[in-house]
Short mmCIF file of C-alpha atoms in Angstrom, two decimals:
data_model
loop_
_atom_site.label_atom_id
_atom_site.label_comp_id
_atom_site.label_asym_id
_atom_site.label_seq_id
_atom_site.Cartn_x
_atom_site.Cartn_y
_atom_site.Cartn_z
CA MET A 8 -29.90 15.20 13.97
CA SER A 9 -26.69 16.35 12.23
CA ILE A 10 -24.70 13.44 13.69
CA ILE A 11 -27.33 10.99 12.43
CA ILE A 12 -27.11 12.50 8.93
CA TYR A 13 -23.32 12.32 9.08
CA PHE A 14 -23.20 8.64 10.02
CA ALA A 15 -25.90 7.87 7.45
CA LEU A 16 -23.72 9.46 4.77
CA ILE A 17 -20.52 7.59 5.64
CA ILE A 18 -22.46 4.32 5.64
CA LEU A 19 -24.67 4.90 2.62
CA ILE A 20 -22.07 6.43 0.26
CA PRO A 21 -19.84 3.33 0.12
CA LEU A 22 -22.87 1.02 -0.04
CA TRP A 23 -24.26 3.00 -2.97
CA ALA A 24 -20.91 2.85 -4.78
CA GLN A 25 -20.65 -0.91 -4.25
CA PHE A 26 -24.21 -1.35 -5.51
CA LYS A 27 -23.39 0.59 -8.70
CA VAL A 28 -20.19 -1.38 -9.29
CA LYS A 29 -21.76 -4.79 -8.76
CA GLY A 30 -24.80 -3.83 -10.83
CA ALA A 31 -22.75 -2.63 -13.80
CA TYR A 32 -20.39 -5.58 -13.59
CA LYS A 33 -23.19 -8.14 -13.34
CA LYS A 34 -24.99 -6.61 -16.31
CA TYR A 35 -22.02 -6.26 -18.66
CA SER A 36 -20.32 -9.49 -17.64
CA GLN A 37 -23.21 -11.14 -19.46
CA VAL A 38 -22.63 -9.12 -22.65
CA ALA A 39 -20.06 -10.74 -24.94
CA SER A 40 -17.59 -8.41 -26.62
CA SER A 41 -17.47 -8.35 -30.41
CA SER A 42 -13.81 -9.45 -30.41
CA HIS A 43 -14.69 -12.42 -28.18
CA MET A 44 -11.30 -12.07 -26.51
CA THR A 45 -10.89 -13.18 -22.92
CA GLY A 46 -9.73 -10.70 -20.31
CA ALA A 47 -6.34 -12.43 -20.28
CA GLU A 48 -6.05 -12.07 -24.05
CA VAL A 49 -7.06 -8.40 -23.88
CA ALA A 50 -4.44 -7.71 -21.21
CA ARG A 51 -1.72 -9.57 -23.12
CA LYS A 52 -2.49 -7.79 -26.40
CA ILE A 53 -2.45 -4.30 -24.87
CA LEU A 54 0.74 -5.05 -22.97
CA ASP A 55 2.45 -6.35 -26.11
CA ASP A 56 1.16 -3.43 -28.21
CA ASN A 57 2.88 -1.11 -25.70
CA GLY A 58 6.11 -3.11 -25.60
CA LEU A 59 5.54 -4.39 -22.06
CA TYR A 60 6.58 -7.97 -22.76
CA ASN A 61 8.12 -8.25 -19.28
CA VAL A 62 4.72 -7.77 -17.57
CA GLY A 63 2.90 -11.00 -16.89
CA VAL A 64 -0.82 -11.78 -16.78
CA GLU A 65 -2.04 -14.18 -14.10
CA GLU A 66 -5.30 -15.48 -12.71
CA THR A 67 -6.07 -14.61 -9.08
CA ARG A 68 -8.73 -15.76 -6.66
CA GLY A 69 -11.59 -13.66 -5.41
CA TYR A 70 -14.47 -11.61 -6.77
CA LEU A 71 -13.37 -8.41 -8.54
CA SER A 72 -9.91 -8.86 -7.02
CA ASP A 73 -8.26 -7.61 -10.22
CA HIS A 74 -5.13 -5.50 -9.75
CA TYR A 75 -1.69 -4.66 -11.08
CA ASP A 76 1.27 -5.59 -8.89
CA PRO A 77 4.11 -3.12 -9.61
CA ARG A 78 6.62 -5.11 -7.55
CA SER A 79 6.15 -8.36 -9.47
CA LYS A 80 5.23 -6.61 -12.74
CA VAL A 81 2.10 -8.75 -13.08
CA VAL A 82 -1.50 -7.94 -14.04
CA ARG A 83 -3.70 -10.24 -11.94
CA LEU A 84 -7.27 -10.86 -13.06
CA SER A 85 -10.03 -12.61 -11.14
CA SER A 86 -11.13 -15.90 -12.70
CA ASP A 87 -14.32 -14.49 -14.24
CA ASN A 88 -12.37 -11.75 -15.99
CA PHE A 89 -9.32 -13.87 -16.82
CA PHE A 90 -11.43 -16.38 -18.76
CA GLY A 91 -14.45 -14.19 -19.55
CA HIS A 92 -15.28 -12.93 -23.05
CA SER A 93 -17.51 -10.09 -21.84
CA VAL A 94 -17.39 -6.33 -22.22
CA ALA A 95 -16.85 -6.10 -18.45
CA ALA A 96 -13.88 -8.49 -18.57
CA ALA A 97 -12.29 -6.50 -21.39
CA ALA A 98 -12.83 -3.18 -19.59
CA ILE A 99 -11.39 -4.35 -16.28
CA ALA A 100 -8.42 -6.09 -17.91
CA ALA A 101 -7.64 -2.95 -19.91
CA HIS A 102 -7.93 -0.80 -16.78
CA GLU A 103 -5.38 -2.89 -14.90
CA VAL A 104 -3.04 -2.77 -17.88
CA GLY A 105 -3.51 0.99 -17.72
CA HIS A 106 -1.72 0.88 -14.37
CA ALA A 107 1.10 -1.18 -15.89
CA ILE A 108 1.51 1.46 -18.60
CA GLN A 109 1.54 4.18 -15.92
CA ASP A 110 4.27 2.28 -14.10
CA ALA A 111 6.34 1.89 -17.27
CA GLU A 112 5.99 5.61 -18.07
CA ASP A 113 6.73 6.61 -14.45
CA TYR A 114 3.41 8.45 -14.22
CA SER A 115 3.84 11.20 -11.61
CA PHE A 116 0.67 10.57 -9.57
CA LEU A 117 1.37 6.84 -9.43
CA ARG A 118 4.92 7.54 -8.24
CA PHE A 119 3.58 9.96 -5.62
CA ARG A 120 1.01 7.38 -4.44
CA HIS A 121 3.72 4.73 -4.07
CA ALA A 122 5.78 7.17 -1.99
CA LEU A 123 2.79 7.76 0.28
CA VAL A 124 2.13 4.06 0.96
CA PRO A 125 4.29 3.71 4.14
CA VAL A 126 2.91 6.92 5.69
CA ALA A 127 -0.67 6.16 4.67
CA SER A 128 -0.40 2.63 6.06
CA LEU A 129 0.90 3.96 9.35
CA GLY A 130 -1.87 6.54 9.42
CA SER A 131 -4.58 3.98 8.75
CA ASN A 132 -3.29 1.61 11.43
CA PHE A 133 -2.47 3.99 14.26
CA SER A 134 -4.43 7.20 13.75
CA TRP A 135 -7.61 5.94 15.42
CA ILE A 136 -5.72 4.76 18.51
CA LEU A 137 -4.32 8.25 19.03
CA ILE A 138 -7.62 9.90 18.13
CA LEU A 139 -9.72 7.84 20.54
CA ILE A 140 -7.26 8.27 23.41
CA GLY A 141 -7.08 11.99 22.67
CA ILE A 142 -10.88 12.37 22.67
CA PHE A 143 -11.64 10.30 25.77
CA ALA A 144 -8.67 11.60 27.77
CA GLN A 145 -9.25 15.15 26.51
CA LEU A 146 -5.66 15.39 25.28
CA SER A 147 -5.81 17.80 22.35
CA GLY A 148 -2.14 17.29 21.44
CA LEU A 149 -2.62 13.54 21.05
CA LEU A 150 -5.82 14.11 19.06
CA LEU A 151 -3.97 16.49 16.73
CA LEU A 152 -1.23 13.91 16.18
CA GLY A 153 -3.88 11.33 15.30
CA ILE A 154 -5.51 13.78 12.89
CA LEU A 155 -2.17 14.41 11.16
CA PHE A 156 -1.64 10.67 10.71
CA MET A 157 -5.17 10.33 9.37
CA ALA A 158 -4.60 13.27 7.01
CA ALA A 159 -1.77 11.32 5.37
CA ALA A 160 -4.18 8.47 4.67
CA VAL A 161 -6.72 10.94 3.26
CA VAL A 162 -4.09 12.43 0.94
CA PHE A 163 -3.39 8.89 -0.28
CA GLN A 164 -7.10 8.42 -1.05
CA LEU A 165 -7.22 11.72 -2.95
CA VAL A 166 -4.07 10.96 -4.97
CA THR A 167 -5.62 7.60 -5.90
CA LEU A 168 -8.39 9.38 -7.82
CA PRO A 169 -6.29 10.78 -10.70
CA VAL A 170 -4.38 7.48 -10.84
CA GLU A 171 -7.59 5.49 -11.32
CA PHE A 172 -9.25 7.92 -13.72
CA ASN A 173 -6.09 8.09 -15.82
CA ALA A 174 -5.91 4.28 -15.96
CA SER A 175 -9.52 4.18 -17.15
CA ASN A 176 -8.83 6.80 -19.84
CA ARG A 177 -5.84 4.78 -21.01
CA ALA A 178 -8.01 1.65 -21.02
CA MET A 179 -10.60 3.25 -23.30
CA GLU A 180 -7.93 4.49 -25.70
CA GLN A 181 -6.30 1.07 -25.87
CA VAL A 182 -9.42 -1.06 -26.39
CA VAL A 183 -10.64 1.29 -29.13
CA SER A 184 -7.32 1.67 -30.97
CA ALA A 185 -6.62 -2.08 -30.76
CA GLY A 186 -10.06 -2.93 -32.14
CA ILE A 187 -10.96 -4.92 -29.03
CA ILE A 188 -14.36 -3.24 -28.88
CA ARG A 189 -16.52 -1.68 -31.58
CA ASN A 190 -17.75 1.91 -31.50
CA ASP A 191 -21.18 0.78 -30.34
CA GLU A 192 -19.57 -0.95 -27.35
CA GLU A 193 -17.79 2.14 -26.06
CA ARG A 194 -20.79 3.25 -24.00
CA GLU A 195 -21.02 -0.09 -22.18
CA THR A 196 -17.27 -0.15 -21.55
CA LYS A 197 -17.35 3.36 -20.08
CA LYS A 198 -20.21 2.39 -17.79
CA VAL A 199 -18.13 -0.43 -16.30
CA LEU A 200 -15.09 1.81 -15.85
CA ASN A 201 -17.11 4.70 -14.40
CA ALA A 202 -18.88 2.41 -11.93
CA ALA A 203 -15.54 1.04 -10.74
CA ALA A 204 -14.22 4.58 -10.28
CA LEU A 205 -17.15 5.36 -7.97
CA THR A 206 -15.68 3.13 -5.27
CA TYR A 207 -12.57 5.32 -5.11
CA VAL A 208 -14.61 8.52 -5.18
CA ALA A 209 -16.81 7.21 -2.35
CA ALA A 210 -13.81 6.17 -0.27
CA ALA A 211 -12.21 9.59 -0.71
CA ALA A 212 -15.47 11.40 0.14
CA VAL A 213 -15.94 9.40 3.34
CA ALA A 214 -12.30 9.95 4.34
CA VAL A 215 -12.58 13.71 3.83
CA LEU A 216 -15.87 13.87 5.79
CA GLU A 217 -14.32 12.00 8.69
CA LEU A 218 -11.24 14.23 8.68
CA VAL A 219 -13.38 17.38 8.72
CA ARG A 220 -15.43 16.03 11.64
CA LEU A 221 -12.29 15.30 13.65
CA VAL A 222 -10.84 18.74 12.94
CA MET A 223 -14.09 20.24 14.25
CA ILE A 224 -13.80 18.11 17.41
CA TYR A 225 -10.20 19.25 17.86
CA THR A 226 -11.19 22.91 17.36
CA GLY A 227 -13.93 22.56 19.96
CA MET A 228 -11.59 20.88 22.40
CA THR A 229 -8.88 23.54 22.09
CA SER A 230 -11.48 26.31 22.45
CA SER A 231 -12.69 24.84 25.73
CA GLU A 232 -9.10 24.63 27.02
CA GLU A 233 -8.56 28.37 26.59
#
């Protein structure tokens, strides 16, 4: 029964987070902001207000594919948010600019996350190969190596949380101080930002659960070898 509950959790947690994100986005993408600025205009204004004239704003394909590219110094917004005048478009654009501001200020957690990218990528790609071979071949050393690789990916997920929450806090400060949203729109803006943050919280929770399960498997395997 416990294994059924475990797998239900790792499936349902991300689905629940995605449901919340899509629900909040769908609702508030239909609510026009009082400033009637497009997401692109919101991003450009906040960037300019913070002296980040070298950071571009571009449209990108995909649904909720918005992101900040630190290598190209570009905030990329999905079409709906790039051209949209909604509260959701303003919130998401401001959030991505929050990452650009972090980059410009050399925010410590963002710098740490960037440093973890090569190790986390390696862990995500190869950890399961080592783990599966270790489990089926009963090779505890190989399983442990796979767990260590996976742990690096989990650390990356955990470090992502303060980066995302900080970007959202910066977004709220910027849209309020710049007059992009009114006081009565703050609640709606926070709902969009909080819903988006849930995806990162869910991903981190699932990663930690999986790591704990594998450590328990490793502990059981080494106990049986003694």
